[in-house]
PDB file of N, CA, C and O in Angstrom:
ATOM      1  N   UNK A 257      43.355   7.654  41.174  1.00  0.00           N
ATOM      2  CA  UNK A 257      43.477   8.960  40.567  1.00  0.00           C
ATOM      3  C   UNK A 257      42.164   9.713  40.743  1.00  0.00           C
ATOM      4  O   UNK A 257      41.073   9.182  40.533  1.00  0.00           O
ATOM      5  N   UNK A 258      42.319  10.953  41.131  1.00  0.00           N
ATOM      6  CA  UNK A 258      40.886  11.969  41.031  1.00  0.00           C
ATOM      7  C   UNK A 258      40.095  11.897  40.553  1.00  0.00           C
ATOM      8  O   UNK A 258      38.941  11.762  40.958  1.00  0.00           O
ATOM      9  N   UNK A 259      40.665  11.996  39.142  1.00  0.00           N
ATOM     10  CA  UNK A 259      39.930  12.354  37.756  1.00  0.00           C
ATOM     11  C   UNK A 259      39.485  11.244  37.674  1.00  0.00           C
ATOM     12  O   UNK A 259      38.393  11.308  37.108  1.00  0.00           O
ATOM     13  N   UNK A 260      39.715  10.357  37.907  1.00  0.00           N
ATOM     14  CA  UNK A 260      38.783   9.089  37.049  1.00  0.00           C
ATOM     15  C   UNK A 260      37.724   8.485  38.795  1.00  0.00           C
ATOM     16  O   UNK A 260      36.695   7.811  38.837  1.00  0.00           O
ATOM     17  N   UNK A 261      38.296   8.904  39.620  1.00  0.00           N
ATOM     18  CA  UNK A 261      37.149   9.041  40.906  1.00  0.00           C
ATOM     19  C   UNK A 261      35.910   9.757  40.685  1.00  0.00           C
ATOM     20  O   UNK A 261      34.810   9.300  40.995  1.00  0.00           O
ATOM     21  N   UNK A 262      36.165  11.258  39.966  1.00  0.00           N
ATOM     22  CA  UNK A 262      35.261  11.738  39.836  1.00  0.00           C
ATOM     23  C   UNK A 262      34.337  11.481  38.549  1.00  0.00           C
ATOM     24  O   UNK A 262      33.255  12.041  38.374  1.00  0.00           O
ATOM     25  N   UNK A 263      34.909  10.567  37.688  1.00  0.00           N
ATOM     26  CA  UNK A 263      33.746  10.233  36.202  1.00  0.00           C
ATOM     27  C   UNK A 263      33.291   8.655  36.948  1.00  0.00           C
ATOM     28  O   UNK A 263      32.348   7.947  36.596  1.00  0.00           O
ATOM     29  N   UNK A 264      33.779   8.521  37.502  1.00  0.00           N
ATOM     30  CA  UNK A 264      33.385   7.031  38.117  1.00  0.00           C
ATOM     31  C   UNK A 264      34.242   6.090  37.292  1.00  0.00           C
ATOM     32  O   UNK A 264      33.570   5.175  36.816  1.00  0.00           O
ATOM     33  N   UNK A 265      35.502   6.050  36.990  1.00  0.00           N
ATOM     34  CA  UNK A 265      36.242   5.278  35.998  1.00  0.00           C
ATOM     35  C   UNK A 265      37.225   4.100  36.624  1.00  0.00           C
ATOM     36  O   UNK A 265      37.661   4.203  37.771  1.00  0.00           O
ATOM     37  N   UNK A 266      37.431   3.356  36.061  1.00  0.00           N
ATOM     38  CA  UNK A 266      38.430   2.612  37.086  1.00  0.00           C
ATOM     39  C   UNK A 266      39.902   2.245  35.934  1.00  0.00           C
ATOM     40  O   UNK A 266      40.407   3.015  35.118  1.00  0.00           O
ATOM     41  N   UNK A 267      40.205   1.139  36.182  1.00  0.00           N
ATOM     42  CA  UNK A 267      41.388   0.891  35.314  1.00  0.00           C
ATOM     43  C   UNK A 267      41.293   0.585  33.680  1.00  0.00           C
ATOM     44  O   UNK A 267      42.240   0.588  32.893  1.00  0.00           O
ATOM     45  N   UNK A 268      40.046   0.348  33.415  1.00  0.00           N
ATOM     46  CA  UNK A 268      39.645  -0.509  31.800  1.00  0.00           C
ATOM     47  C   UNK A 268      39.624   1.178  30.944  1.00  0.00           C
ATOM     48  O   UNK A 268      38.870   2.118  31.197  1.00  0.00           O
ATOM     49  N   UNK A 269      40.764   1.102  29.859  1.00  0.00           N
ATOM     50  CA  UNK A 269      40.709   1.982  28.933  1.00  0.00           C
ATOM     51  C   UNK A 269      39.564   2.187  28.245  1.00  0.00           C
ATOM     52  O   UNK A 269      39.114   3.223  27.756  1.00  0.00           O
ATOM     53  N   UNK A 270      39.073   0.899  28.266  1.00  0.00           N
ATOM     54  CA  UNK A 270      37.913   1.236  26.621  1.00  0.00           C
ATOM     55  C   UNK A 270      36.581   2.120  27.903  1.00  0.00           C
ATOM     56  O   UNK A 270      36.154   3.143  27.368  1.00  0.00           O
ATOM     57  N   UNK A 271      36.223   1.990  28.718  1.00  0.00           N
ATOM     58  CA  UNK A 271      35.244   3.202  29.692  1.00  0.00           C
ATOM     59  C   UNK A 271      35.755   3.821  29.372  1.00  0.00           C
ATOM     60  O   UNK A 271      35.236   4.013  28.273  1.00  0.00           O
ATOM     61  N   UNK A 272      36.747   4.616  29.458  1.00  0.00           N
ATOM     62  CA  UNK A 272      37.678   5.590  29.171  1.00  0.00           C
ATOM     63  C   UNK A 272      37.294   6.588  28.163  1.00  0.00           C
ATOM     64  O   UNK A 272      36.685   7.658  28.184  1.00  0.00           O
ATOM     65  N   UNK A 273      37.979   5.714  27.093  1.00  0.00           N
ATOM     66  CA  UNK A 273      37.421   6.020  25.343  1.00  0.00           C
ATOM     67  C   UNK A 273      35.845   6.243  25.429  1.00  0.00           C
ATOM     68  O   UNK A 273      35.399   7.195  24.789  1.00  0.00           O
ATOM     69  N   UNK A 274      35.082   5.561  26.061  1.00  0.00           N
ATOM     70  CA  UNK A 274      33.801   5.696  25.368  1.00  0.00           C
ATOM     71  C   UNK A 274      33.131   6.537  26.235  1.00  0.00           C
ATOM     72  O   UNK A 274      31.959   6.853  26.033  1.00  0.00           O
ATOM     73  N   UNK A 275      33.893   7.006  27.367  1.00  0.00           N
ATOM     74  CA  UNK A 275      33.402   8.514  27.841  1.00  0.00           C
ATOM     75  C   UNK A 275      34.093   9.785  27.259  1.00  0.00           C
ATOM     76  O   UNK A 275      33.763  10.936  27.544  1.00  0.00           O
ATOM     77  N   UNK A 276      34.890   9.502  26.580  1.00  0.00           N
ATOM     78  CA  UNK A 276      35.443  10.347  26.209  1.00  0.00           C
ATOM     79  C   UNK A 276      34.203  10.784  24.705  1.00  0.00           C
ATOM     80  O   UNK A 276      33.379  11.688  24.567  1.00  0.00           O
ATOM     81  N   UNK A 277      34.641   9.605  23.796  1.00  0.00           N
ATOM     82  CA  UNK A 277      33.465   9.719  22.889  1.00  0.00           C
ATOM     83  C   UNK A 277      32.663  10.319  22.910  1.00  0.00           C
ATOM     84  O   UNK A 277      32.418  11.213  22.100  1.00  0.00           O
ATOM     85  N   UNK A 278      31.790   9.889  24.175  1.00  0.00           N
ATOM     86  CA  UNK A 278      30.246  10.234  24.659  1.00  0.00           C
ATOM     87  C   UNK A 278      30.370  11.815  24.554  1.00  0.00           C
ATOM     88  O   UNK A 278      29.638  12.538  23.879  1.00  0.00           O
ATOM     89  N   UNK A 279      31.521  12.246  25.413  1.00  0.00           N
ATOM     90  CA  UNK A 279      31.469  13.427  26.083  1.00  0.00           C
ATOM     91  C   UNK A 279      31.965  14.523  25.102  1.00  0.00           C
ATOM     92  O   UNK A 279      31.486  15.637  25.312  1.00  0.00           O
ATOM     93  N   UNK A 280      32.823  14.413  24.085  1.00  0.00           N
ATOM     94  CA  UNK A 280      33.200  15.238  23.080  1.00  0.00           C
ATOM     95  C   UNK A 280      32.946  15.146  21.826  1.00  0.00           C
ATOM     96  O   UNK A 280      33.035  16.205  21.206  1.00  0.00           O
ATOM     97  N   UNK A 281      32.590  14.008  21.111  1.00  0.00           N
ATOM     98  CA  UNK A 281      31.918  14.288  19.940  1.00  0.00           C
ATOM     99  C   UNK A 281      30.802  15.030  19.330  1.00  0.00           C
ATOM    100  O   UNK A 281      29.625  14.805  19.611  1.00  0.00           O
ATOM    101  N   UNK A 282      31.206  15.936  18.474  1.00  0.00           N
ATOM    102  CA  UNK A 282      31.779  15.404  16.910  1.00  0.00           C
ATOM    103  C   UNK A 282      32.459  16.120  17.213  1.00  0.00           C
ATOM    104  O   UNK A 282      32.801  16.661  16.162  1.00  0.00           O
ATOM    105  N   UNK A 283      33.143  16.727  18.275  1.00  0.00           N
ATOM    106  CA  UNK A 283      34.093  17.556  17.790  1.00  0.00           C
ATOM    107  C   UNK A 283      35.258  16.409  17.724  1.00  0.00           C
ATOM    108  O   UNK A 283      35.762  16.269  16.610  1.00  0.00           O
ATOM    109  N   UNK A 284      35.715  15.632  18.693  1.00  0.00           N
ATOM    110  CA  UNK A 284      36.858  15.191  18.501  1.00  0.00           C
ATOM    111  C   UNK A 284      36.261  13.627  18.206  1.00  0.00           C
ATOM    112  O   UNK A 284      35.099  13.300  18.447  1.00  0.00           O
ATOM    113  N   UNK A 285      37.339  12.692  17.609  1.00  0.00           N
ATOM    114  CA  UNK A 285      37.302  11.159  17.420  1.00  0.00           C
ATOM    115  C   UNK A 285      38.367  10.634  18.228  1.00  0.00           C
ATOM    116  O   UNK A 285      39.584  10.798  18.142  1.00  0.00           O
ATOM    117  N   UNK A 286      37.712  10.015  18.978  1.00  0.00           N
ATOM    118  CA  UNK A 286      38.744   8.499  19.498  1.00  0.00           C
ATOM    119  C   UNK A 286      38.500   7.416  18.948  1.00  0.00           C
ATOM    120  O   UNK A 286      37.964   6.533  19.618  1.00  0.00           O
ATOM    121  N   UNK A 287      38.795   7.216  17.716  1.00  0.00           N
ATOM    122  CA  UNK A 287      38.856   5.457  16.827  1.00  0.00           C
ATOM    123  C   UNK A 287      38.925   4.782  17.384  1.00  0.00           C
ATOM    124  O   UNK A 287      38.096   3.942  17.737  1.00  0.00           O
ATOM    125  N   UNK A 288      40.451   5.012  17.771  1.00  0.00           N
ATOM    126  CA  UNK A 288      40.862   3.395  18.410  1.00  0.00           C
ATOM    127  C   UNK A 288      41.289   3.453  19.747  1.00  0.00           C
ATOM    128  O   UNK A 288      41.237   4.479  20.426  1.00  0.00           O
ATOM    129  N   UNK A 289      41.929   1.801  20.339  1.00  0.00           N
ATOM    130  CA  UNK A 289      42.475   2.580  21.402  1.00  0.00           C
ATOM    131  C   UNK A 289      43.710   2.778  21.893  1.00  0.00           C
ATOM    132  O   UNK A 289      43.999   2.991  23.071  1.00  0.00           O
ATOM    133  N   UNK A 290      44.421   2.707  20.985  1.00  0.00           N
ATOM    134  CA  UNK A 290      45.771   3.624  20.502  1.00  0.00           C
ATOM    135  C   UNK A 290      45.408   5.193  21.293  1.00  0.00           C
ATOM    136  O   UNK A 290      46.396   5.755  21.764  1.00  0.00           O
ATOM    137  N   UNK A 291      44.087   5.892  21.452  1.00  0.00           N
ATOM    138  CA  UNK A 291      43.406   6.958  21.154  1.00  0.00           C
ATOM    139  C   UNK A 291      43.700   7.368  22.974  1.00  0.00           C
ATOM    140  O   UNK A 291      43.745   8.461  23.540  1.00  0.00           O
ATOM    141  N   UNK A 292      43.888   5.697  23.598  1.00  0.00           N
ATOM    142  CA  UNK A 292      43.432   6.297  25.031  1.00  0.00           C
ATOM    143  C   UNK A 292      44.148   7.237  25.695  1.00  0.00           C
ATOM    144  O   UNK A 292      43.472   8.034  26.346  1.00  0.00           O
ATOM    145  N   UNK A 293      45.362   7.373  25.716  1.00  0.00           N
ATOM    146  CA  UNK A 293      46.017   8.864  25.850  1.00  0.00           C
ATOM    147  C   UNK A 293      45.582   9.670  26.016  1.00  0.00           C
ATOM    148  O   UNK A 293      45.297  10.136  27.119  1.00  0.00           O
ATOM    149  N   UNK A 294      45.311  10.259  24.640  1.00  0.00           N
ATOM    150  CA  UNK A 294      44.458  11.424  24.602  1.00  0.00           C
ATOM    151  C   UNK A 294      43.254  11.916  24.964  1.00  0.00           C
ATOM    152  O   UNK A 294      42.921  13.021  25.393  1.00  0.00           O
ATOM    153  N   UNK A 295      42.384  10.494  24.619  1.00  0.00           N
ATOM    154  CA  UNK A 295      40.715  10.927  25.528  1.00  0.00           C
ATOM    155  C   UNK A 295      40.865  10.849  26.960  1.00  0.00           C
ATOM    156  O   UNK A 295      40.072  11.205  27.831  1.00  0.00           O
ATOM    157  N   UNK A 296      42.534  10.086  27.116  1.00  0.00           N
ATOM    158  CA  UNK A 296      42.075  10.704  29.271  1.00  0.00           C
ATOM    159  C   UNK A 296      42.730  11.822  29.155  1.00  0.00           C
ATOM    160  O   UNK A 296      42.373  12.379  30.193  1.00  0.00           O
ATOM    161  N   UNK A 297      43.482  12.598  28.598  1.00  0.00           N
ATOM    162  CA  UNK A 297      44.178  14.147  28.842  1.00  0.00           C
ATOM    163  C   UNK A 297      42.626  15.089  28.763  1.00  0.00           C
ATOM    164  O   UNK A 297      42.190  15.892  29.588  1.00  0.00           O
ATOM    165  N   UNK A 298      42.154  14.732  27.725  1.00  0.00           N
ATOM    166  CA  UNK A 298      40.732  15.484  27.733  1.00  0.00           C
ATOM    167  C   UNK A 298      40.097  15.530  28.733  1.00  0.00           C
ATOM    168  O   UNK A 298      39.918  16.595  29.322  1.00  0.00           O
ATOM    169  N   UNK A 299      39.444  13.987  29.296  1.00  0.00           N
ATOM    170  CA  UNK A 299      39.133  13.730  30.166  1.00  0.00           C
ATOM    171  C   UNK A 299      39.661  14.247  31.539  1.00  0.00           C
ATOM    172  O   UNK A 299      38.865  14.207  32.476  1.00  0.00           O
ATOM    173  N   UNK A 300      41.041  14.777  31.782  1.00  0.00           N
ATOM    174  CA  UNK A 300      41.322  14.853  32.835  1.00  0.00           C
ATOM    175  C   UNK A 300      41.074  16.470  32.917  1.00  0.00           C
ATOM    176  O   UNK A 300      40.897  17.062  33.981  1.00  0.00           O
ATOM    177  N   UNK A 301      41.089  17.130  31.546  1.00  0.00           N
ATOM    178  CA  UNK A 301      40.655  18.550  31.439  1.00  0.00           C
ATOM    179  C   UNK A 301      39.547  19.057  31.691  1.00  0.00           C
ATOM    180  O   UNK A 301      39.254  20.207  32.018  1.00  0.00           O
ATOM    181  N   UNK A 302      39.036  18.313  31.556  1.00  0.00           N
ATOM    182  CA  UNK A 302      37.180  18.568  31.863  1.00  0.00           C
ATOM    183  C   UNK A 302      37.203  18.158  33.255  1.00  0.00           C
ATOM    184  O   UNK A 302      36.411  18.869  33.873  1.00  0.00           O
ATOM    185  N   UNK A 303      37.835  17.222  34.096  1.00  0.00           N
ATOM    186  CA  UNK A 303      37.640  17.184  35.505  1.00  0.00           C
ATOM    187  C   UNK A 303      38.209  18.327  36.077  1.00  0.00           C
ATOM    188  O   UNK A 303      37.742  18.694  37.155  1.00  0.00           O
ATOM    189  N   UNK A 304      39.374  19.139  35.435  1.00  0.00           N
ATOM    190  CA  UNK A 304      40.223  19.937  36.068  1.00  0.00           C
ATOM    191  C   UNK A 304      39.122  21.422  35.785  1.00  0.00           C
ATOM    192  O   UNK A 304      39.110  22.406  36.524  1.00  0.00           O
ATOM    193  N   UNK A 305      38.518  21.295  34.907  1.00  0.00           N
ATOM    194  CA  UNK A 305      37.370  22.256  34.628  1.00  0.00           C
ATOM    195  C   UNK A 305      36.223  22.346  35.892  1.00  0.00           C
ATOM    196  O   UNK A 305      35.732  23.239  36.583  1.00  0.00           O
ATOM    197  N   UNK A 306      36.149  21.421  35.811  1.00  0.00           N
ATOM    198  CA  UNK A 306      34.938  20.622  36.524  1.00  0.00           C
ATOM    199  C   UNK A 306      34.916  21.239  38.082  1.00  0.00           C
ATOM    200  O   UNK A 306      33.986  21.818  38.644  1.00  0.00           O
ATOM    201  N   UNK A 307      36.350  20.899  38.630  1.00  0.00           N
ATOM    202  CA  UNK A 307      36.498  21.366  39.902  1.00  0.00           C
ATOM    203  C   UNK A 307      37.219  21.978  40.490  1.00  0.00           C
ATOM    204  O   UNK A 307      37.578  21.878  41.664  1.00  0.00           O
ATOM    205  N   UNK A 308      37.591  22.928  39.419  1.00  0.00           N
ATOM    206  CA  UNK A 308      39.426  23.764  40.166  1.00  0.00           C
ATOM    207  C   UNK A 308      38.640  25.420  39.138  1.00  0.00           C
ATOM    208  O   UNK A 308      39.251  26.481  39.010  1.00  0.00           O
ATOM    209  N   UNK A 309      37.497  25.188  38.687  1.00  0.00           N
ATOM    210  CA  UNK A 309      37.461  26.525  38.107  1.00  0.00           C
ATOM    211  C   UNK A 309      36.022  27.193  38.313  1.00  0.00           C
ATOM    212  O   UNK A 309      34.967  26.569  38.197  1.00  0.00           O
ATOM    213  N   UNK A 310      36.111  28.333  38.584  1.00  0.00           N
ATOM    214  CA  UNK A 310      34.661  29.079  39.127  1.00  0.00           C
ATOM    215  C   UNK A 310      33.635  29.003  38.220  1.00  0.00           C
ATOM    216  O   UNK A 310      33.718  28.156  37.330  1.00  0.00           O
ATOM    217  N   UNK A 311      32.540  29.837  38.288  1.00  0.00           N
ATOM    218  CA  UNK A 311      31.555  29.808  37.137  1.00  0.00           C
ATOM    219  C   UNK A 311      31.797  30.176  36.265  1.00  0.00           C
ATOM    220  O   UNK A 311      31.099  29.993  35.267  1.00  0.00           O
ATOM    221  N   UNK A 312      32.766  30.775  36.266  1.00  0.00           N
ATOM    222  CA  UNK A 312      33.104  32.117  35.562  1.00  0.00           C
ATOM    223  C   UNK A 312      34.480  31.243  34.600  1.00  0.00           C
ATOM    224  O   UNK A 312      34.650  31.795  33.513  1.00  0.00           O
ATOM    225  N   UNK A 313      35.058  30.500  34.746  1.00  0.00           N
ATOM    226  CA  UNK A 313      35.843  29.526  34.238  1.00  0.00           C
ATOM    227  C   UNK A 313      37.376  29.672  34.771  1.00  0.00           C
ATOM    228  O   UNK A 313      38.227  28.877  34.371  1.00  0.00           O
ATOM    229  N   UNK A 314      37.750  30.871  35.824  1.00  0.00           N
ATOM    230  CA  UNK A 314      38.441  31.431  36.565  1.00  0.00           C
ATOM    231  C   UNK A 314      39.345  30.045  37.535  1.00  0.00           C
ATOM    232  O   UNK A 314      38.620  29.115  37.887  1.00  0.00           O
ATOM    233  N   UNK A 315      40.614  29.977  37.857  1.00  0.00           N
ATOM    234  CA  UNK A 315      40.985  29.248  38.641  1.00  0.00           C
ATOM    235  C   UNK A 315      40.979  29.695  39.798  1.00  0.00           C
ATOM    236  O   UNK A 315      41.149  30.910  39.895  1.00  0.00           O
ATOM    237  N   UNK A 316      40.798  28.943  40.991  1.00  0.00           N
ATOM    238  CA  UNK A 316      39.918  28.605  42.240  1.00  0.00           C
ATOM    239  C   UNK A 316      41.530  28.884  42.935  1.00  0.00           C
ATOM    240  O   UNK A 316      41.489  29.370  44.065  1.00  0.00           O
ATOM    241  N   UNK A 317      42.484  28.706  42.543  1.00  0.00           N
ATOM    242  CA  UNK A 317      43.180  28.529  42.965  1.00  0.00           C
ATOM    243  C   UNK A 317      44.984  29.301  42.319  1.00  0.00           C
ATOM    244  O   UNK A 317      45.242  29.409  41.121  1.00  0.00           O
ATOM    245  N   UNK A 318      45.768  29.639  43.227  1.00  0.00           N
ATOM    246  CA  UNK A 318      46.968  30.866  42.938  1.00  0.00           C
ATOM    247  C   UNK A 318      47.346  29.610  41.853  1.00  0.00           C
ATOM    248  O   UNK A 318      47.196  28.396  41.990  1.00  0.00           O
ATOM    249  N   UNK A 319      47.890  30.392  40.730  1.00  0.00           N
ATOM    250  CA  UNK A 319      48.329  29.883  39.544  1.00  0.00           C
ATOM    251  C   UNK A 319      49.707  29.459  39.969  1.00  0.00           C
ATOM    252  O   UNK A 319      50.449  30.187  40.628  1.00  0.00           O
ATOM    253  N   UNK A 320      50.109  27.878  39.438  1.00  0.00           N
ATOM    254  CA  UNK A 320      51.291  27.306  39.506  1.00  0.00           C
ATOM    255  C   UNK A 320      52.824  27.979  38.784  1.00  0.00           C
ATOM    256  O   UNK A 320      53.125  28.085  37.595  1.00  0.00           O
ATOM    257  N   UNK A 321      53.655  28.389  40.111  1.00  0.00           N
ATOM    258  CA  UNK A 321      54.255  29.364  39.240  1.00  0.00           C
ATOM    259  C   UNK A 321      55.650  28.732  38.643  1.00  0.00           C
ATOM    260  O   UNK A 321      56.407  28.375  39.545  1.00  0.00           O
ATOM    261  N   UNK A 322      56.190  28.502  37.203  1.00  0.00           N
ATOM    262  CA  UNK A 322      56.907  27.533  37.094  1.00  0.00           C
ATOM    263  C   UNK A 322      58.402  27.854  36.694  1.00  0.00           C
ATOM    264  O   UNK A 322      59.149  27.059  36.124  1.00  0.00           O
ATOM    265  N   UNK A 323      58.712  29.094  37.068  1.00  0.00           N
ATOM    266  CA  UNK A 323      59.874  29.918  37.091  1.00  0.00           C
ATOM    267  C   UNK A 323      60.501  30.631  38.859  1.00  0.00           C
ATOM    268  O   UNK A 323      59.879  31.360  39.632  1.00  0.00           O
ATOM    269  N   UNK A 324      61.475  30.233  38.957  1.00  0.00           N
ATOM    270  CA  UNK A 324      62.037  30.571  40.730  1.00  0.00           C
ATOM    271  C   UNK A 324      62.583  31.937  40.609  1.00  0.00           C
ATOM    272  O   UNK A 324      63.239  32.361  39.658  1.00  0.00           O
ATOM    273  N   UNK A 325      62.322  32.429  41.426  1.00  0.00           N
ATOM    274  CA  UNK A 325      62.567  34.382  41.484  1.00  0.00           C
ATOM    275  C   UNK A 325      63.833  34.369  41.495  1.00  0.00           C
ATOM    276  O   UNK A 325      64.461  35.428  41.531  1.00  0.00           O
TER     277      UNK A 325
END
């Protein structure tokens, strides 16, 4: 997967969690790891930040259009 190519992540959840941790607290808590779900959706948001959006926070790219004419 990309996203975890680009944090350097491999298959072990708890890296996961504890980049997630690292990377968003205090705003958010990952307790447990019940949690890992969610700290990779984050995680995968901040990669999708990371490299699909300008300086400007703009997408790089024609918006996915999810309705057929």
């Amino acid at each position: 997967q990309m996203w975890k190519a680009h944090f350097g992540l491999g298959r072990d959840k708890h890296k996961s969690l504890a980049m997630a941790r690292a990377t968003f607290a205090p705003h958010f808590q990952f307790s447990k790891l019940a949690d890992d779900g969610v700290a990779e959706a984050a995680l995968i948001a901040l990669w999708y930040h990371d490299t699909k959006t300008d300086t400007e926070g703009h997408d790089r790219e024609t918006p996915l259009r999810l309705c057929a004419d």
